[in-house]
Short mmCIF file of C-alpha atoms and ligand atoms in Angstrom, two decimals:
data_model
loop_
_atom_site.label_atom_id
_atom_site.label_comp_id
_atom_site.label_asym_id
_atom_site.label_seq_id
_atom_site.Cartn_x
_atom_site.Cartn_y
_atom_site.Cartn_z
CA UNK X 924 -4.17 -12.08 -2.25
CA UNK X 925 -7.26 -10.83 -0.44
CA UNK X 926 -7.77 -12.98 2.61
CA UNK X 927 -11.37 -13.81 3.53
CA UNK X 928 -10.80 -11.73 6.68
CA UNK X 929 -12.00 -8.19 6.45
CA UNK X 930 -8.78 -6.29 7.00
CA UNK X 931 -9.71 -2.85 5.89
CA UNK X 932 -6.00 -1.97 5.22
CA UNK X 933 -5.56 -4.77 2.64
CA UNK X 934 -5.68 -3.21 -0.78
CA UNK X 935 -7.64 -5.03 -3.46
CA UNK X 936 -5.53 -7.27 -5.73
CA UNK X 937 -2.23 -5.49 -4.63
CA UNK X 938 0.17 -6.52 -1.95
CA UNK X 939 0.04 -4.43 1.28
CA UNK X 940 3.25 -2.49 1.28
CA UNK X 941 4.75 -1.48 4.72
CA UNK X 942 7.88 0.56 4.47
CA UNK X 943 9.99 2.80 6.71
CA UNK X 944 13.24 2.72 8.64
CA UNK X 945 14.32 0.05 11.03
CA UNK X 946 14.54 2.60 13.85
CA UNK X 947 13.15 6.10 14.32
CA UNK X 948 16.46 8.02 14.70
CA UNK X 949 15.23 11.68 14.71
CA UNK X 950 12.20 13.67 14.09
CA UNK X 951 13.60 14.86 10.75
CA UNK X 952 14.62 11.39 9.63
CA UNK X 953 11.17 9.93 10.42
CA UNK X 954 9.17 12.64 8.77
CA UNK X 955 11.40 13.19 5.71
CA UNK X 956 11.41 9.38 5.00
CA UNK X 957 7.66 9.34 5.34
CA UNK X 958 7.16 12.21 2.90
CA UNK X 959 9.32 10.41 0.33
CA UNK X 960 7.46 7.19 0.80
CA UNK X 961 4.10 8.96 0.62
CA UNK X 962 5.00 10.00 -2.93
CA UNK X 963 4.96 6.34 -4.01
CA UNK X 964 1.29 5.49 -3.95
CA UNK X 965 1.91 1.80 -3.49
CA UNK X 966 3.18 2.29 0.04
CA UNK X 967 0.19 1.79 2.44
CA UNK X 968 1.73 1.82 5.87
CA UNK X 969 4.70 3.51 7.62
CA UNK X 970 6.94 1.48 9.88
CA UNK X 971 9.57 2.60 12.38
CA UNK X 972 11.07 0.91 15.56
CA UNK X 973 10.68 3.12 18.66
CA UNK X 974 11.73 0.36 21.10
CA UNK X 975 14.40 -1.80 19.53
CA UNK X 976 15.03 -5.34 20.75
CA UNK X 977 18.79 -5.76 20.22
CA UNK X 978 20.31 -9.15 20.45
CA UNK X 979 23.20 -7.85 22.38
CA UNK X 980 23.43 -4.85 24.74
CA UNK X 981 25.40 -1.79 23.71
CA UNK X 982 23.80 -0.81 20.35
CA UNK X 983 20.96 1.69 19.87
CA UNK X 984 17.90 0.52 21.62
CA UNK X 985 15.48 3.12 20.26
CA UNK X 986 14.48 6.54 21.41
CA UNK X 987 11.37 5.20 23.21
CA UNK X 988 8.32 7.34 24.02
CA UNK X 989 9.60 10.67 22.52
CA UNK X 990 9.63 9.05 19.02
CA UNK X 991 5.89 8.33 19.32
CA UNK X 992 5.42 12.04 18.82
CA UNK X 993 7.24 11.87 15.47
CA UNK X 994 5.04 9.04 14.35
CA UNK X 995 2.00 11.16 15.35
CA UNK X 996 3.18 13.76 12.91
CA UNK X 997 3.65 11.14 10.18
CA UNK X 998 -0.07 10.39 10.63
CA UNK X 999 -1.28 13.87 10.83
CA UNK X 1000 1.09 15.80 8.53
CA UNK X 1001 2.08 13.20 5.96
CA UNK X 1002 -1.13 11.13 6.07
CA UNK X 1003 0.26 7.54 6.27
CA UNK X 1004 -1.03 5.05 8.87
CA UNK X 1005 1.76 3.95 11.20
CA UNK X 1006 2.97 0.71 12.77
CA UNK X 1007 5.52 0.05 15.44
CA UNK X 1008 6.80 -2.94 17.53
CA UNK X 1009 5.51 -3.48 21.05
CA UNK X 1010 7.20 -5.91 23.39
CA UNK X 1011 5.43 -5.25 26.71
CA UNK X 1012 2.42 -3.74 28.38
CA UNK X 1013 4.01 -0.27 28.74
CA UNK X 1014 4.69 -0.17 24.98
CA UNK X 1015 1.07 -1.16 24.30
CA UNK X 1016 -0.39 1.58 26.53
CA UNK X 1017 1.84 4.29 25.14
CA UNK X 1018 1.21 3.17 21.53
CA UNK X 1019 -2.54 3.25 22.03
CA UNK X 1020 -2.39 6.65 23.67
CA UNK X 1021 -0.30 7.96 20.78
CA UNK X 1022 -2.92 6.62 18.27
CA UNK X 1023 -0.60 4.12 16.51
CA UNK X 1024 -2.67 2.47 13.87
CA UNK X 1025 -1.20 -1.02 13.87
CA UNK X 1026 0.95 -2.77 16.40
CA UNK X 1027 3.36 -5.59 15.74
CA UNK X 1028 4.92 -8.21 18.02
CA UNK X 1029 8.60 -8.85 17.20
CA UNK X 1030 10.22 -12.20 16.65
CA UNK X 1031 11.96 -12.36 19.98
CA UNK X 1032 8.69 -11.57 21.82
CA UNK X 1033 6.66 -14.14 19.87
CA UNK X 1034 8.99 -16.83 21.14
CA UNK X 1035 7.84 -16.03 24.70
CA UNK X 1036 4.25 -17.07 25.55
CA UNK X 1037 4.22 -15.16 28.83
CA UNK X 1038 5.09 -11.93 27.08
CA UNK X 1039 2.60 -12.54 24.34
CA UNK X 1040 -0.15 -13.25 26.83
CA UNK X 1041 0.57 -10.06 28.73
CA UNK X 1042 0.25 -8.03 25.50
CA UNK X 1043 -2.94 -9.87 24.64
CA UNK X 1044 -4.43 -9.14 28.02
CA UNK X 1045 -3.55 -5.50 27.73
CA UNK X 1046 -5.34 -5.38 24.37
CA UNK X 1047 -8.70 -6.83 25.63
CA UNK X 1048 -11.49 -4.60 24.51
CA UNK X 1049 -9.29 -2.53 22.17
CA UNK X 1050 -9.68 -3.77 18.66
CA UNK X 1051 -6.47 -2.42 17.09
CA UNK X 1052 -4.89 -4.46 14.31
CA UNK X 1053 -1.86 -6.45 15.31
CA UNK X 1054 0.83 -8.22 13.31
CA UNK X 1055 2.72 -11.13 14.63
CA UNK X 1056 6.21 -11.93 13.44
CA UNK X 1057 7.21 -15.54 13.41
CA UNK X 1058 9.32 -16.55 16.41
CA UNK X 1059 13.18 -16.62 16.00
CA UNK X 1060 13.07 -20.43 16.16
CA UNK X 1061 11.36 -22.48 13.42
CA UNK X 1062 8.22 -23.40 15.48
CA UNK X 1063 5.08 -22.71 13.71
CA UNK X 1064 2.93 -23.81 16.66
CA UNK X 1065 4.48 -20.94 18.69
CA UNK X 1066 3.68 -18.51 15.94
CA UNK X 1067 0.05 -19.80 15.81
CA UNK X 1068 -0.15 -19.78 19.57
CA UNK X 1069 0.68 -16.00 19.67
CA UNK X 1070 -2.04 -15.36 17.10
CA UNK X 1071 -4.53 -17.47 19.07
CA UNK X 1072 -3.73 -15.51 22.24
CA UNK X 1073 -4.66 -12.27 20.44
CA UNK X 1074 -7.77 -13.88 18.95
CA UNK X 1075 -8.86 -14.92 22.37
CA UNK X 1076 -8.53 -11.26 23.53
CA UNK X 1077 -10.99 -10.26 20.81
CA UNK X 1078 -8.50 -8.82 18.29
CA UNK X 1079 -10.18 -9.28 14.95
CA UNK X 1080 -7.57 -7.91 12.53
CA UNK X 1081 -4.42 -9.99 12.84
CA UNK X 1082 -1.67 -10.28 10.35
CA UNK X 1083 1.41 -12.70 10.32
CA UNK X 1084 4.82 -11.54 9.31
CA UNK X 1085 7.26 -14.03 8.00
CA UNK X 1086 10.87 -12.91 8.75
CA UNK X 1087 12.82 -16.13 8.75
CA UNK X 1088 14.56 -17.84 11.61
CA UNK X 1089 17.98 -17.62 13.39
CA UNK X 1090 20.73 -19.91 12.39
CA UNK X 1091 24.02 -20.87 13.94
CA UNK X 1092 26.05 -21.14 10.78
CA UNK X 1093 27.04 -18.24 8.44
CA UNK X 1094 24.81 -18.28 5.35
CA UNK X 1095 23.71 -16.16 2.43
CA UNK X 1096 20.81 -14.94 4.48
CA UNK X 1097 20.77 -13.28 7.96
CA UNK X 1098 17.76 -15.42 8.88
CA UNK X 1099 16.92 -18.68 7.08
CA UNK X 1100 13.62 -18.14 5.23
CA UNK X 1101 12.09 -21.51 6.16
CA UNK X 1102 9.26 -20.96 3.63
CA UNK X 1103 7.59 -24.16 4.87
CA UNK X 1104 6.81 -22.34 8.08
CA UNK X 1105 4.77 -19.72 6.32
CA UNK X 1106 3.15 -22.42 4.23
CA UNK X 1107 2.13 -24.32 7.33
CA UNK X 1108 0.70 -21.17 8.82
CA UNK X 1109 -1.38 -20.52 5.77
CA UNK X 1110 -2.63 -24.18 5.79
CA UNK X 1111 -3.74 -23.84 9.40
CA UNK X 1112 -4.91 -20.28 9.39
CA UNK X 1113 -6.02 -19.52 5.93
CA UNK X 1114 -7.78 -16.23 6.87
CA UNK X 1115 -4.76 -14.57 8.40
CA UNK X 1116 -3.03 -12.18 5.92
CA UNK X 1117 0.59 -13.13 5.43
CA UNK X 1118 3.18 -10.53 5.05
CA UNK X 1119 6.87 -11.21 4.12
CA UNK X 1120 9.78 -9.23 5.63
CA UNK X 1121 12.53 -9.67 3.07
CA UNK X 1122 14.79 -7.16 4.85
CA UNK X 1123 15.29 -9.28 8.03
CA UNK X 1124 15.38 -12.51 6.14
CA UNK X 1125 18.21 -11.31 3.84
CA UNK X 1126 20.08 -8.90 5.99
CA UNK X 1127 21.37 -7.52 2.62
CA UNK X 1128 19.72 -4.98 0.44
CA UNK X 1129 20.92 -6.61 -2.78
CA UNK X 1130 18.80 -9.77 -2.00
CA UNK X 1131 15.60 -8.03 -0.90
CA UNK X 1132 14.03 -8.03 -4.40
CA UNK X 1133 14.50 -11.80 -4.92
CA UNK X 1134 12.98 -12.76 -1.60
CA UNK X 1135 10.10 -10.33 -2.07
CA UNK X 1136 9.37 -11.89 -5.51
CA UNK X 1137 9.43 -15.40 -4.12
CA UNK X 1138 6.98 -14.28 -1.32
CA UNK X 1139 4.63 -12.92 -4.00
CA UNK X 1140 4.99 -16.07 -6.04
CA UNK X 1141 3.80 -17.93 -3.03
CA UNK X 1142 0.75 -15.73 -2.81
CA UNK X 1143 1.75 -13.66 0.23
CA UNK X 1144 -0.57 -10.70 0.93
CA UNK X 1145 2.06 -8.01 1.57
CA UNK X 1146 5.68 -7.00 2.15
CA UNK X 1147 7.42 -5.10 4.94
CA UNK X 1148 10.59 -3.52 3.57
CA UNK X 1149 12.96 -1.46 5.66
CA UNK X 1150 13.62 1.86 4.00
CA UNK X 1151 15.95 4.65 5.14
CA UNK X 1152 17.10 7.83 3.43
CA UNK X 1153 20.81 6.97 4.02
CA UNK X 1154 20.92 3.23 4.71
CA UNK X 1155 24.71 2.93 5.20
CA UNK X 1156 24.58 5.32 8.07
CA UNK X 1157 21.45 3.83 9.69
CA UNK X 1158 21.67 3.38 13.47
CA UNK X 1159 20.44 -0.24 13.09
CA UNK X 1160 20.26 -2.80 10.33
CA UNK X 1161 22.33 -0.73 7.91
CA UNK X 1162 23.13 -3.45 5.42
CA UNK X 1163 19.56 -4.39 4.68
CA UNK X 1164 17.79 -1.08 4.33
CA UNK X 1165 16.99 0.47 0.94
CA UNK X 1166 16.41 4.04 -0.03
CA UNK X 1167 12.83 5.15 -1.00
CA UNK X 1168 14.18 5.37 -4.56
CA UNK X 1169 15.45 1.74 -4.41
CA UNK X 1170 12.14 0.70 -2.93
CA UNK X 1171 10.35 2.20 -5.89
CA UNK X 1172 12.60 0.28 -8.31
CA UNK X 1173 11.98 -3.00 -6.37
CA UNK X 1174 8.21 -2.43 -6.46
CA UNK X 1175 8.36 -1.55 -10.17
CA UNK X 1176 10.16 -4.80 -10.84
CA UNK X 1177 7.94 -7.07 -8.72
CA UNK X 1178 5.58 -9.20 -10.74
CA UNK X 1179 2.19 -9.61 -9.03
CA UNK X 1180 0.61 -12.95 -10.02
CA UNK X 1181 -2.98 -14.01 -9.81
CA UNK X 1182 -4.14 -16.89 -7.61
CA UNK X 1183 -6.81 -18.28 -9.94
CA UNK X 1184 -6.45 -18.75 -13.74
CA UNK X 1185 -8.77 -16.73 -15.86
CA UNK X 1186 -11.69 -18.71 -17.15
CA UNK X 1187 -10.66 -18.87 -20.79
CA UNK X 1188 -7.41 -20.74 -19.91
CA UNK X 1189 -8.51 -22.61 -16.75
CA UNK X 1190 -9.14 -25.76 -18.78
CA UNK X 1191 -5.44 -26.08 -19.59
CA UNK X 1192 -4.35 -26.01 -15.94
CA UNK X 1193 -7.22 -28.38 -15.04
CA UNK X 1194 -5.91 -31.04 -17.53
CA UNK X 1195 -2.37 -30.75 -16.14
CA UNK X 1196 -3.75 -31.11 -12.67
CA UNK X 1197 -5.54 -34.24 -13.55
CA UNK X 1198 -2.26 -35.64 -14.77
CA UNK X 1199 -0.62 -34.78 -11.47
CA UNK X 1200 -3.52 -36.44 -9.56
CA UNK X 1201 -3.06 -39.53 -11.60
CA UNK X 1202 0.68 -39.67 -10.96
CA UNK X 1203 0.24 -39.00 -7.23
CA UNK X 1204 -2.13 -42.08 -7.17
CA UNK X 1205 0.56 -44.19 -8.73
CA UNK X 1206 3.26 -42.85 -6.38
CA UNK X 1207 1.03 -43.78 -3.39
CA UNK X 1208 0.20 -47.30 -4.81
CA UNK X 1209 3.89 -47.89 -5.31
CA UNK X 1210 4.81 -46.65 -1.87
CA UNK X 1211 2.31 -48.98 -0.38
CA UNK X 1212 3.74 -51.85 -2.38
CA UNK X 1213 7.20 -50.88 -1.19
CA UNK X 1214 5.95 -50.91 2.42
CA UNK X 1215 4.52 -54.41 1.91
CA UNK X 1216 7.94 -55.70 0.80
CA UNK X 1217 9.55 -53.93 3.74
CA UNK X 1218 7.18 -55.79 6.01
CA UNK X 1219 8.20 -59.17 4.48
CA UNK X 1220 11.84 -58.17 5.12
CA UNK X 1221 10.92 -57.48 8.75
CA UNK X 1222 9.50 -61.11 9.07
CA UNK X 1223 12.73 -62.40 7.54
CA UNK X 1224 14.85 -60.30 9.95
CA UNK X 1225 12.78 -61.51 12.85
CA UNK X 1226 13.14 -65.19 11.83
CA UNK X 1227 16.98 -64.79 11.46
CA UNK X 1228 17.43 -62.45 14.41
CA UNK X 1229 18.92 -59.62 12.22
CA UNK X 1230 19.07 -55.96 13.05
CA UNK X 1231 16.53 -53.65 11.51
CA UNK X 1232 19.13 -51.01 10.48
CA UNK X 1233 21.91 -52.18 8.26
CA UNK X 1234 24.21 -49.34 7.57
CA UNK X 1235 25.94 -50.64 4.43
CA UNK X 1236 22.60 -51.45 2.71
CA UNK X 1237 21.13 -48.02 3.67
CA UNK X 1238 24.16 -46.07 2.43
CA UNK X 1239 24.16 -47.98 -0.86
CA UNK X 1240 20.45 -47.50 -1.47
CA UNK X 1241 20.79 -43.75 -0.76
CA UNK X 1242 23.73 -43.39 -3.03
CA UNK X 1243 22.20 -45.34 -5.83
CA UNK X 1244 19.02 -43.35 -5.77
CA UNK X 1245 20.77 -40.00 -5.62
CA UNK X 1246 22.72 -40.98 -8.69
CA UNK X 1247 19.62 -42.05 -10.47
CA UNK X 1248 17.79 -38.94 -9.29
CA UNK X 1249 20.47 -36.62 -10.54
CA UNK X 1250 20.51 -38.47 -13.94
CA UNK X 1251 16.77 -37.60 -14.05
CA UNK X 1252 17.49 -33.93 -13.22
CA UNK X 1253 16.55 -33.92 -9.59
CA UNK X 1254 18.65 -32.51 -6.68
CA UNK X 1255 20.44 -34.88 -4.45
CA UNK X 1256 19.10 -33.05 -1.39
CA UNK X 1257 15.56 -33.59 -2.60
CA UNK X 1258 16.12 -37.37 -3.10
CA UNK X 1259 17.84 -37.51 0.19
CA UNK X 1260 14.76 -35.93 2.02
CA UNK X 1261 12.31 -38.25 0.31
CA UNK X 1262 14.38 -41.53 1.11
CA UNK X 1263 15.03 -40.35 4.70
CA UNK X 1264 11.29 -40.03 5.17
CA UNK X 1265 10.53 -43.47 3.49
CA UNK X 1266 13.33 -45.17 5.32
CA UNK X 1267 12.21 -43.77 8.68
CA UNK X 1268 8.67 -45.14 8.10
CA UNK X 1269 10.09 -48.48 7.04
CA UNK X 1270 12.15 -48.68 10.23
CA UNK X 1271 9.13 -47.76 12.38
CA UNK X 1272 6.99 -50.53 10.80
CA UNK X 1273 9.73 -53.11 10.93
CA UNK X 1274 10.40 -52.35 14.58
CA UNK X 1275 6.64 -52.89 15.45
CA UNK X 1276 6.70 -56.18 13.49
CA UNK X 1277 9.95 -57.51 14.80
CA UNK X 1278 8.73 -56.87 18.36
CA UNK X 1279 5.39 -58.45 17.79
CA UNK X 1280 3.54 -55.12 18.33
CA UNK X 1281 1.62 -55.62 15.06
CA UNK X 1282 0.88 -58.60 12.92
CA UNK X 1283 1.13 -58.69 9.19
C1 LIG C 747 12.36 -5.06 13.04
O1 LIG C 747 11.34 -5.25 12.36
O2 LIG C 747 13.10 -4.10 13.03
C2 LIG C 747 12.76 -6.07 13.95
C3 LIG C 747 13.42 -5.87 15.09
O3 LIG C 747 12.37 -7.34 13.51
P1 LIG C 747 12.48 -8.78 14.13
O4 LIG C 747 11.50 -8.82 15.26
O5 LIG C 747 11.93 -9.58 12.88
O6 LIG C 747 13.85 -9.21 14.39
MN1 LIG C 748 15.33 -3.98 11.70
#
């Protein structure tokens, strides 16, 4: 927690909490929800959708500009900074005119570089904080690209919101978390605060807490949690919204962990990490040894004009290693991922050798 970037809104050693309804439904709903959230001092920013990107037409698409007036009241009467989604230049101009504190770019918009570029151009010379949701597809480069477009426009306070990705099959979650996507973003853009949106990942209020905790365990900088006074009757995303009271219980339960061990116990983790480094060295030496043997096999296949891929051998190897892995307490899916990666590399090398592209 606490990115190097100076984002004035990031609290010290606490996650940034953004809460509020999926959609601004009425003046009363917007202001009453904000008042209740303001009572919980952990809530830092109020969210509400004014223009709603609906996947299919026919559902509530947001009240539009009139709802900006209600958010202005949240700022002035309730005293919470406000954030809304913008998807085009008109939204940007109207939001800036209304004094919205933070803008965010939604998942469907991030997926479209033309739309993001237009928004970035409209923001030139206006240094308002902007948060960028990951695109609906699992493409970290597209997510980074949107952030870079804003950086090029001179926006200095940029946050990233991880909200999972669309999937074709029914599953526990509305959007697949794809934590690796967030981890990649952090690797490549370590100074960008990373906020998790457990509401859109889960699509189910019962699961919001566990995803939020996972995010904090992965050292995310904040959470955006959809909160509605009467979630079951919400005009959008009813199943995933929680009441302000439920939000309070979620925040009470969340464990906030430190990134760095306190000095007095740091030695213990250092020793364990040395063991990990030693084991990693051995894994790499063995992998290299395995690759050498695979290269000898390539020469044998070349001499005897045999195919590189031999289905029965591969199926047997995978099966055997999954069995052994599970005897050792490791998941078959994990073993399968490792062996698919090793096998692919073996195939690539053997293919180069067999076709005389490299010599061994
Ligand atoms: C939202 O935050 O209400 C929203 C529409 O989210 P997303 O862009 O992640 O679908
Ligand atoms: Mn929503």
